[in-house]
mmCIF file of C-alpha atoms and ligand atoms in Angstrom:
data_model
loop_
_atom_site.group_PDB
_atom_site.id
_atom_site.type_symbol
_atom_site.label_atom_id
_atom_site.label_comp_id
_atom_site.label_asym_id
_atom_site.label_seq_id
_atom_site.Cartn_x
_atom_site.Cartn_y
_atom_site.Cartn_z
ATOM 1 C CA MET A 1 -18.998 -17.487 175.183
ATOM 2 C CA THR A 2 -20.863 -20.315 173.466
ATOM 3 C CA ALA A 3 -24.597 -20.585 174.198
ATOM 4 C CA LYS A 4 -25.413 -22.668 177.308
ATOM 5 C CA ALA A 5 -26.980 -25.493 175.276
ATOM 6 C CA ASP A 6 -23.849 -25.991 173.156
ATOM 7 C CA PRO A 7 -21.999 -29.288 173.756
ATOM 8 C CA ALA A 8 -18.435 -29.242 175.105
ATOM 9 C CA PRO A 9 -15.420 -30.013 172.857
ATOM 10 C CA ASN A 10 -14.177 -33.586 172.811
ATOM 11 C CA PRO A 11 -10.548 -33.463 171.645
ATOM 12 C CA HIS A 12 -9.753 -36.998 172.872
ATOM 13 C CA ALA A 13 -12.358 -39.319 171.358
ATOM 14 C CA SER A 14 -12.557 -42.888 172.615
ATOM 15 C CA ALA A 15 -11.808 -45.844 170.324
ATOM 16 C CA GLU A 16 -15.566 -46.689 170.258
ATOM 17 C CA GLN A 17 -16.446 -43.159 169.174
ATOM 18 C CA VAL A 18 -13.856 -43.243 166.390
ATOM 19 C CA GLU A 19 -15.192 -46.638 165.289
ATOM 20 C CA ALA A 20 -18.761 -45.264 165.149
ATOM 21 C CA ALA A 21 -17.525 -42.228 163.182
ATOM 22 C CA TRP A 22 -16.670 -44.431 160.212
ATOM 23 C CA GLN A 23 -20.412 -44.803 159.570
ATOM 24 C CA ASP A 24 -21.366 -41.255 160.502
ATOM 25 C CA PRO A 25 -19.731 -38.367 158.599
ATOM 26 C CA LYS A 26 -21.119 -35.732 160.983
ATOM 27 C CA LEU A 27 -19.723 -37.481 164.064
ATOM 28 C CA ALA A 28 -16.445 -37.904 162.162
ATOM 29 C CA ASN A 29 -16.409 -34.149 161.491
ATOM 30 C CA VAL A 30 -16.964 -33.335 165.153
ATOM 31 C CA LEU A 31 -14.268 -35.736 166.400
ATOM 32 C CA TYR A 32 -11.772 -34.883 163.664
ATOM 33 C CA HIS A 33 -12.171 -31.114 164.005
ATOM 34 C CA ASP A 34 -12.397 -31.103 167.826
ATOM 35 C CA TRP A 35 -9.111 -33.010 167.767
ATOM 36 C CA GLU A 36 -7.595 -30.536 165.266
ATOM 37 C CA ALA A 37 -8.956 -27.309 166.783
ATOM 38 C CA SER A 38 -6.017 -26.423 169.049
ATOM 39 C CA THR A 39 -3.380 -26.945 166.316
ATOM 40 C CA TYR A 40 -5.441 -26.012 163.259
ATOM 41 C CA ASP A 41 -4.132 -22.464 162.745
ATOM 42 C CA GLU A 42 -0.536 -23.640 162.985
ATOM 43 C CA LYS A 43 -1.111 -26.634 160.696
ATOM 44 C CA TRP A 44 -2.651 -24.514 157.937
ATOM 45 C CA SER A 45 -0.437 -21.409 158.505
ATOM 46 C CA ILE A 46 -3.535 -19.394 159.398
ATOM 47 C CA SER A 47 -2.913 -15.931 160.741
ATOM 48 C CA TYR A 48 -4.961 -12.806 161.351
ATOM 49 C CA ASP A 49 -2.551 -10.350 159.783
ATOM 50 C CA GLU A 50 -2.198 -8.638 156.402
ATOM 51 C CA ARG A 51 -1.300 -11.878 154.580
ATOM 52 C CA CYS A 52 -4.515 -13.717 155.451
ATOM 53 C CA ILE A 53 -6.703 -10.593 155.411
ATOM 54 C CA THR A 54 -5.624 -9.988 151.803
ATOM 55 C CA TYR A 55 -6.154 -13.641 150.928
ATOM 56 C CA ALA A 56 -9.684 -13.721 152.399
ATOM 57 C CA VAL A 57 -10.765 -10.388 150.905
ATOM 58 C CA ASP A 58 -9.354 -11.334 147.479
ATOM 59 C CA ARG A 59 -11.294 -14.629 147.534
ATOM 60 C CA PHE A 60 -14.449 -12.721 148.460
ATOM 61 C CA ARG A 61 -13.947 -10.158 145.684
ATOM 62 C CA LEU A 62 -13.261 -12.874 143.112
ATOM 63 C CA ALA A 63 -16.493 -14.700 144.011
ATOM 64 C CA ALA A 64 -18.843 -11.807 144.751
ATOM 65 C CA GLY A 65 -17.447 -9.051 142.540
ATOM 66 C CA ASP A 66 -17.609 -6.595 145.467
ATOM 67 C CA VAL A 67 -16.355 -6.366 149.053
ATOM 68 C CA GLY A 68 -19.409 -4.898 150.746
ATOM 69 C CA PRO A 69 -19.465 -3.537 153.334
ATOM 70 C CA TYR A 70 -22.157 -5.743 154.884
ATOM 71 C CA GLU A 71 -23.505 -5.381 158.389
ATOM 72 C CA HIS A 72 -24.199 -8.761 160.033
ATOM 73 C CA ALA A 73 -22.430 -11.829 158.604
ATOM 74 C CA LEU A 74 -22.845 -15.511 159.472
ATOM 75 C CA GLU A 75 -20.124 -18.088 158.838
ATOM 76 C CA LEU A 76 -20.933 -21.794 158.433
ATOM 77 C CA GLY A 77 -18.204 -24.283 159.342
ATOM 78 C CA SER A 78 -16.092 -21.402 160.600
ATOM 79 C CA GLY A 79 -13.303 -23.559 161.993
ATOM 80 C CA THR A 80 -11.056 -21.212 163.956
ATOM 81 C CA GLY A 81 -12.556 -18.207 162.163
ATOM 82 C CA PHE A 82 -10.027 -17.845 159.351
ATOM 83 C CA PHE A 83 -12.459 -16.561 156.700
ATOM 84 C CA LEU A 84 -14.966 -14.401 158.589
ATOM 85 C CA LEU A 85 -12.539 -12.862 161.097
ATOM 86 C CA ASN A 86 -10.151 -11.862 158.319
ATOM 87 C CA LEU A 87 -13.047 -10.535 156.194
ATOM 88 C CA MET A 88 -14.176 -8.460 159.170
ATOM 89 C CA GLN A 89 -10.661 -7.134 159.651
ATOM 90 C CA GLY A 90 -10.665 -6.264 155.938
ATOM 91 C CA GLY A 91 -13.863 -4.229 156.399
ATOM 92 C CA VAL A 92 -16.251 -6.622 154.574
ATOM 93 C CA ALA A 93 -18.592 -7.031 157.587
ATOM 94 C CA SER A 94 -18.947 -5.232 160.906
ATOM 95 C CA LYS A 95 -20.677 -7.860 163.068
ATOM 96 C CA GLY A 96 -20.161 -11.614 162.890
ATOM 97 C CA SER A 97 -21.689 -14.902 164.021
ATOM 98 C CA VAL A 98 -19.501 -17.999 163.746
ATOM 99 C CA THR A 99 -20.996 -21.497 163.652
ATOM 100 C CA ASP A 100 -19.465 -24.940 163.335
ATOM 101 C CA LEU A 101 -20.441 -28.542 163.984
ATOM 102 C CA SER A 102 -17.325 -28.880 166.165
ATOM 103 C CA PRO A 103 -17.579 -27.249 169.631
ATOM 104 C CA GLY A 104 -13.766 -27.051 169.772
ATOM 105 C CA MET A 105 -13.699 -24.990 166.598
ATOM 106 C CA VAL A 106 -16.399 -22.583 167.828
ATOM 107 C CA GLN A 107 -14.418 -22.029 171.028
ATOM 108 C CA ALA A 108 -11.220 -21.412 169.060
ATOM 109 C CA ALA A 109 -12.977 -18.957 166.711
ATOM 110 C CA LEU A 110 -14.482 -17.020 169.630
ATOM 111 C CA ARG A 111 -11.099 -16.893 171.331
ATOM 112 C CA ASN A 112 -9.481 -15.544 168.152
ATOM 113 C CA ALA A 113 -12.266 -12.973 167.713
ATOM 114 C CA GLU A 114 -11.828 -11.800 171.289
ATOM 115 C CA HIS A 115 -8.063 -11.364 170.821
ATOM 116 C CA LEU A 116 -8.740 -9.328 167.696
ATOM 117 C CA GLY A 117 -11.385 -7.195 169.437
ATOM 118 C CA LEU A 118 -14.086 -8.119 166.895
ATOM 119 C CA ASP A 119 -17.840 -8.090 167.532
ATOM 120 C CA VAL A 120 -18.516 -11.819 167.145
ATOM 121 C CA ASP A 121 -20.817 -14.376 168.780
ATOM 122 C CA GLY A 122 -20.898 -18.107 168.138
ATOM 123 C CA ARG A 123 -22.999 -21.270 168.204
ATOM 124 C CA VAL A 124 -22.379 -24.941 167.633
ATOM 125 C CA ALA A 125 -24.531 -25.595 164.589
ATOM 126 C CA ASP A 126 -25.128 -27.959 161.702
ATOM 127 C CA ALA A 127 -25.261 -26.099 158.381
ATOM 128 C CA GLU A 128 -28.232 -28.263 157.385
ATOM 129 C CA ARG A 129 -30.261 -26.791 160.295
ATOM 130 C CA ILE A 130 -29.035 -23.285 161.022
ATOM 131 C CA PRO A 131 -30.297 -22.184 164.483
ATOM 132 C CA TYR A 132 -31.216 -18.618 163.512
ATOM 133 C CA GLU A 133 -34.489 -16.938 162.531
ATOM 134 C CA ASP A 134 -35.501 -16.300 158.925
ATOM 135 C CA ASN A 135 -34.174 -13.069 157.343
ATOM 136 C CA THR A 136 -31.452 -12.459 159.965
ATOM 137 C CA PHE A 137 -28.202 -11.901 158.057
ATOM 138 C CA ASP A 138 -26.926 -9.533 155.381
ATOM 139 C CA LEU A 139 -24.214 -11.994 154.384
ATOM 140 C CA VAL A 140 -23.503 -15.726 154.795
ATOM 141 C CA VAL A 141 -19.987 -17.014 154.120
ATOM 142 C CA GLY A 142 -18.097 -20.272 154.266
ATOM 143 C CA HIS A 143 -14.617 -21.487 153.383
ATOM 144 C CA ALA A 144 -13.768 -25.148 152.752
ATOM 145 C CA VAL A 145 -17.027 -26.280 154.346
ATOM 146 C CA LEU A 146 -19.527 -27.323 151.659
ATOM 147 C CA HIS A 147 -17.571 -30.451 150.762
ATOM 148 C CA HIS A 148 -18.051 -31.729 154.361
ATOM 149 C CA ILE A 149 -21.851 -31.320 154.460
ATOM 150 C CA PRO A 150 -23.823 -34.466 153.568
ATOM 151 C CA ASP A 151 -26.861 -32.583 152.145
ATOM 152 C CA VAL A 152 -25.487 -29.488 150.387
ATOM 153 C CA SER A 153 -28.922 -28.664 148.899
ATOM 154 C CA ALA A 154 -30.456 -28.542 152.398
ATOM 155 C CA ALA A 155 -27.637 -26.265 153.583
ATOM 156 C CA MET A 156 -28.187 -23.955 150.588
ATOM 157 C CA ARG A 157 -31.915 -23.735 151.376
ATOM 158 C CA GLU A 158 -31.021 -22.864 154.983
ATOM 159 C CA VAL A 159 -28.592 -20.170 153.797
ATOM 160 C CA LEU A 160 -31.367 -18.563 151.736
ATOM 161 C CA ARG A 161 -33.810 -18.816 154.656
ATOM 162 C CA VAL A 162 -31.570 -16.978 157.155
ATOM 163 C CA LEU A 163 -30.458 -14.320 154.649
ATOM 164 C CA LYS A 164 -32.403 -11.074 154.459
ATOM 165 C CA PRO A 165 -33.975 -10.398 151.045
ATOM 166 C CA GLY A 166 -31.199 -9.059 148.828
ATOM 167 C CA GLY A 167 -28.572 -10.638 151.108
ATOM 168 C CA ARG A 168 -25.493 -12.322 149.624
ATOM 169 C CA PHE A 169 -23.749 -15.613 150.172
ATOM 170 C CA VAL A 170 -20.140 -16.432 149.302
ATOM 171 C CA PHE A 171 -18.520 -19.868 149.612
ATOM 172 C CA ALA A 172 -14.843 -20.285 148.733
ATOM 173 C CA GLY A 173 -12.167 -22.946 148.935
ATOM 174 C CA GLU A 174 -14.172 -25.931 147.674
ATOM 175 C CA PRO A 175 -12.419 -28.676 145.680
ATOM 176 C CA THR A 176 -13.430 -29.283 142.086
ATOM 177 C CA THR A 177 -13.835 -32.913 141.054
ATOM 178 C CA ILE A 178 -10.882 -32.894 138.671
ATOM 179 C CA GLY A 179 -8.717 -30.752 140.969
ATOM 180 C CA ASP A 180 -9.310 -33.048 143.908
ATOM 181 C CA PHE A 181 -8.253 -36.037 141.791
ATOM 182 C CA TYR A 182 -4.853 -34.643 140.807
ATOM 183 C CA ALA A 183 -4.238 -33.053 144.228
ATOM 184 C CA ARG A 184 -4.783 -36.392 145.968
ATOM 185 C CA LYS A 185 -2.576 -38.281 143.527
ATOM 186 C CA LEU A 186 0.213 -35.718 143.917
ATOM 187 C CA GLY A 187 -0.160 -35.758 147.704
ATOM 188 C CA GLN A 188 -0.034 -39.558 147.892
ATOM 189 C CA ALA A 189 3.039 -39.720 145.617
ATOM 190 C CA THR A 190 4.859 -37.026 147.624
ATOM 191 C CA TRP A 191 4.038 -38.732 150.948
ATOM 192 C CA TRP A 192 5.213 -42.110 149.674
ATOM 193 C CA LEU A 193 8.418 -40.686 148.194
ATOM 194 C CA THR A 194 9.328 -38.528 151.208
ATOM 195 C CA THR A 195 8.652 -41.123 153.897
ATOM 196 C CA ASN A 196 10.441 -43.892 151.967
ATOM 197 C CA VAL A 197 13.478 -41.881 150.866
ATOM 198 C CA THR A 198 14.025 -40.464 154.373
ATOM 199 C CA LYS A 199 13.775 -44.007 155.743
ATOM 200 C CA ALA A 200 16.006 -45.714 153.162
ATOM 201 C CA VAL A 201 18.837 -43.175 152.802
ATOM 202 C CA PRO A 202 20.851 -43.045 156.081
ATOM 203 C CA VAL A 203 22.074 -39.479 155.585
ATOM 204 C CA LEU A 204 18.439 -38.367 155.299
ATOM 205 C CA ASN A 205 17.172 -40.286 158.357
ATOM 206 C CA SER A 206 17.052 -37.124 160.451
ATOM 207 C CA TRP A 207 14.516 -35.764 157.925
ATOM 208 C CA ARG A 208 12.080 -38.514 158.878
ATOM 209 C CA ARG A 209 9.335 -37.562 161.303
ATOM 210 C CA PRO A 210 9.200 -39.640 164.497
ATOM 211 C CA GLN A 211 7.193 -42.834 163.869
ATOM 212 C CA GLU A 212 4.385 -41.940 166.303
ATOM 213 C CA GLU A 213 3.816 -38.608 164.500
ATOM 214 C CA LEU A 214 3.728 -40.428 161.157
ATOM 215 C CA ASP A 215 1.217 -42.898 162.599
ATOM 216 C CA GLU A 216 -0.916 -40.040 163.862
ATOM 217 C CA SER A 217 -0.808 -38.337 160.436
ATOM 218 C CA SER A 218 -1.880 -41.585 158.792
ATOM 219 C CA ARG A 219 -4.790 -41.999 161.215
ATOM 220 C CA ALA A 220 -5.858 -38.400 160.551
ATOM 221 C CA ALA A 221 -5.598 -38.982 156.825
ATOM 222 C CA ALA A 222 -7.818 -42.049 157.268
ATOM 223 C CA LEU A 223 -10.562 -40.014 159.006
ATOM 224 C CA GLU A 224 -10.184 -37.374 156.287
ATOM 225 C CA ALA A 225 -11.619 -39.963 153.902
ATOM 226 C CA VAL A 226 -14.826 -39.902 155.986
ATOM 227 C CA VAL A 227 -15.096 -36.131 156.482
ATOM 228 C CA ASP A 228 -14.347 -35.173 152.856
ATOM 229 C CA ILE A 229 -17.675 -36.075 151.271
ATOM 230 C CA HIS A 230 -17.983 -34.096 148.043
ATOM 231 C CA THR A 231 -16.074 -32.611 145.190
ATOM 232 C CA PHE A 232 -17.849 -30.169 142.874
ATOM 233 C CA ASP A 233 -18.429 -29.591 139.238
ATOM 234 C CA PRO A 234 -18.841 -25.772 138.937
ATOM 235 C CA ASP A 235 -21.925 -26.023 136.665
ATOM 236 C CA GLU A 236 -23.652 -28.457 139.020
ATOM 237 C CA LEU A 237 -22.842 -26.319 142.067
ATOM 238 C CA GLU A 238 -24.477 -23.326 140.340
ATOM 239 C CA ARG A 239 -27.571 -25.422 139.620
ATOM 240 C CA THR A 240 -27.749 -26.506 143.297
ATOM 241 C CA ALA A 241 -27.776 -22.859 144.422
ATOM 242 C CA VAL A 242 -30.395 -21.896 141.838
ATOM 243 C CA ARG A 243 -32.625 -24.837 142.825
ATOM 244 C CA ALA A 244 -32.391 -23.646 146.453
ATOM 245 C CA GLY A 245 -33.878 -20.316 145.336
ATOM 246 C CA ALA A 246 -30.813 -18.098 144.789
ATOM 247 C CA VAL A 247 -30.484 -15.530 141.998
ATOM 248 C CA ARG A 248 -27.397 -13.872 140.448
ATOM 249 C CA VAL A 249 -25.538 -17.134 141.025
ATOM 250 C CA ARG A 250 -22.001 -17.392 139.712
ATOM 251 C CA ALA A 251 -19.252 -19.959 140.305
ATOM 252 C CA VAL A 252 -15.619 -19.142 139.524
ATOM 253 C CA THR A 253 -12.554 -21.338 139.787
ATOM 254 C CA GLU A 254 -8.930 -20.663 140.662
ATOM 255 C CA GLU A 255 -5.553 -22.365 141.229
ATOM 256 C CA LEU A 256 -4.191 -24.698 138.602
ATOM 257 C CA SER A 257 -0.396 -24.361 138.495
ATOM 258 C CA ALA A 258 -0.566 -23.072 142.103
ATOM 259 C CA ALA A 259 -2.320 -26.292 143.176
ATOM 260 C CA LEU A 260 0.053 -28.511 141.209
ATOM 261 C CA PHE A 261 2.870 -26.832 143.144
ATOM 262 C CA GLY A 262 1.087 -26.375 146.471
ATOM 263 C CA TRP A 263 -0.174 -29.888 147.201
ATOM 264 C CA PRO A 264 3.204 -31.630 146.976
ATOM 265 C CA VAL A 265 4.754 -28.799 149.027
ATOM 266 C CA ARG A 266 2.117 -29.055 151.784
ATOM 267 C CA THR A 267 2.457 -32.850 151.871
ATOM 268 C CA PHE A 268 6.245 -32.635 152.025
ATOM 269 C CA GLU A 269 5.974 -30.179 154.915
ATOM 270 C CA ALA A 270 3.710 -32.639 156.768
ATOM 271 C CA ALA A 271 6.102 -35.541 156.201
ATOM 272 C CA VAL A 272 9.336 -34.022 157.564
ATOM 273 C CA PRO A 273 10.160 -32.540 160.995
ATOM 274 C CA ARG A 274 8.990 -28.930 161.226
ATOM 275 C CA GLU A 275 12.405 -27.631 162.405
ATOM 276 C CA LYS A 276 14.056 -28.817 159.177
ATOM 277 C CA LEU A 277 12.199 -26.231 157.131
ATOM 278 C CA GLY A 278 12.951 -22.727 158.279
ATOM 279 C CA PHE A 279 11.700 -19.277 157.404
ATOM 280 C CA GLY A 280 13.521 -19.329 154.035
ATOM 281 C CA TRP A 281 11.577 -22.393 152.921
ATOM 282 C CA ALA A 282 8.286 -20.860 154.076
ATOM 283 C CA MET A 283 8.978 -17.678 152.091
ATOM 284 C CA PHE A 284 10.035 -19.674 149.011
ATOM 285 C CA ALA A 285 6.843 -21.762 149.169
ATOM 286 C CA TYR A 286 4.581 -18.763 149.754
ATOM 287 C CA ARG A 287 6.150 -16.497 147.109
ATOM 288 C CA THR A 288 6.156 -19.260 144.489
ATOM 289 C CA TRP A 289 2.519 -20.057 145.259
ATOM 290 C CA GLN A 290 1.682 -16.335 144.923
ATOM 291 C CA ARG A 291 3.402 -16.071 141.523
ATOM 292 C CA LEU A 292 1.700 -19.197 140.232
ATOM 293 C CA SER A 293 -1.675 -17.942 141.480
ATOM 294 C CA TRP A 294 -1.080 -14.760 139.490
ATOM 295 C CA LEU A 295 -0.270 -16.847 136.395
ATOM 296 C CA ASP A 296 -3.453 -18.902 136.927
ATOM 297 C CA GLU A 297 -5.644 -15.830 137.316
ATOM 298 C CA GLN A 298 -4.147 -13.592 134.658
ATOM 299 C CA VAL A 299 -3.272 -16.131 131.969
ATOM 300 C CA LEU A 300 -4.450 -19.711 132.439
ATOM 301 C CA SER A 301 -8.021 -18.859 133.497
ATOM 302 C CA LYS A 302 -8.498 -17.264 130.067
ATOM 303 C CA VAL A 303 -7.501 -20.353 128.100
ATOM 304 C CA VAL A 304 -8.054 -23.424 130.296
ATOM 305 C CA PRO A 305 -11.602 -24.832 130.997
ATOM 306 C CA ARG A 306 -12.776 -23.801 134.459
ATOM 307 C CA ASN A 307 -13.421 -27.312 135.768
ATOM 308 C CA LEU A 308 -9.676 -28.139 135.529
ATOM 309 C CA PHE A 309 -8.788 -25.642 138.272
ATOM 310 C CA TYR A 310 -8.499 -26.893 141.855
ATOM 311 C CA ASN A 311 -10.797 -24.504 143.775
ATOM 312 C CA VAL A 312 -14.342 -23.471 143.122
ATOM 313 C CA LEU A 313 -16.023 -20.428 144.716
ATOM 314 C CA ILE A 314 -19.693 -19.573 144.476
ATOM 315 C CA ALA A 315 -21.736 -16.452 145.208
ATOM 316 C CA GLY A 316 -25.406 -15.644 144.918
ATOM 317 C CA THR A 317 -28.216 -13.497 146.256
ATOM 318 C CA LYS A 318 -31.544 -14.042 148.000
ATOM 319 C CA PRO A 319 -34.295 -12.567 145.798
ATOM 320 C CA VAL A 320 -35.898 -9.369 147.076
HETATM 321 C C1 SAM B 401 -11.846 -27.778 156.443
HETATM 322 S S1 SAM B 401 -12.525 -27.053 157.864
HETATM 323 C C2 SAM B 401 -12.557 -25.343 157.362
HETATM 324 C C3 SAM B 401 -12.591 -24.417 158.527
HETATM 325 C C4 SAM B 401 -12.533 -22.942 158.154
HETATM 326 N N1 SAM B 401 -13.692 -22.532 157.418
HETATM 327 C C5 SAM B 401 -11.278 -22.654 157.380
HETATM 328 O O1 SAM B 401 -11.359 -22.403 156.174
HETATM 329 O O2 SAM B 401 -10.199 -22.673 157.978
HETATM 330 C C6 SAM B 401 -14.241 -27.484 157.750
HETATM 331 C C7 SAM B 401 -15.072 -27.093 158.958
HETATM 332 O O3 SAM B 401 -16.443 -27.378 158.675
HETATM 333 C C8 SAM B 401 -17.048 -27.937 159.835
HETATM 334 N N2 SAM B 401 -18.211 -28.735 159.431
HETATM 335 C C9 SAM B 401 -18.225 -29.949 158.876
HETATM 336 N N3 SAM B 401 -19.475 -30.352 158.634
HETATM 337 C C10 SAM B 401 -20.296 -29.355 159.048
HETATM 338 C C11 SAM B 401 -21.709 -29.174 159.083
HETATM 339 N N4 SAM B 401 -22.559 -30.110 158.638
HETATM 340 N N5 SAM B 401 -22.190 -28.013 159.591
HETATM 341 C C12 SAM B 401 -21.348 -27.063 160.068
HETATM 342 N N6 SAM B 401 -19.996 -27.184 160.057
HETATM 343 C C13 SAM B 401 -19.484 -28.308 159.564
HETATM 344 C C14 SAM B 401 -15.931 -28.742 160.459
HETATM 345 O O4 SAM B 401 -16.172 -29.011 161.812
HETATM 346 C C15 SAM B 401 -14.708 -27.851 160.203
HETATM 347 O O5 SAM B 401 -14.462 -26.971 161.267
#
């Protein structure tokens, strides 16, 4: 259960609230993610099985260089719990606390944790003001959250405050500045091409999503422009963590060819009716992404500058 003081989810924001959210990235995050919470796992193909456990643990190992085990872990911007719950299932932490600005997401994460039988509690919380005592956690994690937080330096200082001395933090899934640029361009081109071709070519009309779903996707994409605040240069992200007081700080990057393949694929999937793409397509997309990720890690990361990759991950330690 969420703490009594936590606000309730608001999945159906009023027009006035949406209007106000354009000037307020935190309100936009709450409305956008409350609205997304019930369909989020499906939209992003999130599961709590071997596939996502391996993905989460591999990201952790790549960033931190180890996989624990740690005792009590906190997740910031947990969403439905994808990162921490899968890390816990992979043995990285034994007890978890999920937090998110969106009440709907905290509820979804707690529901998922309960189904999985994991020892997890949760709070609605802003990463810039974490509602826990100093020196509480052995580990703080986050996935795809830093780029939504207006004051990343303040959040980093909070992470170091709530960590025990010697505790670790690991953030993964953040967009690099260059990666975000090419991903967006590829996404926009794929969206334009798919929606226009399926509209213009009669034999492909059945591949066009119903207009109201396309409108909804466009509105969501518009709010995305408000909630996606930052992209990161890996060197600068390391400096931010060091300035906040962290030691043994290291950023790594991943996904170059995998991102060049993955973003058009994900956009295409969003632009056509779900039933058109069956299990065969899903396996093709996943296996190809896996092979390209291997190429990126084993070959391209050794010869291509790190800031050209799409994702940046960062780990560090609170001094003893
Ligand atoms: C892109 S989602 C990622 C969710 C999850 N970590 C995952 O990887 O599936 C970003 C999450 O960060 C949350 N968020 C945004 N700003 C936040 C803030 N200032 N403090 C805490 N959470 C925040 C959002 O509500 C959302 O659930």
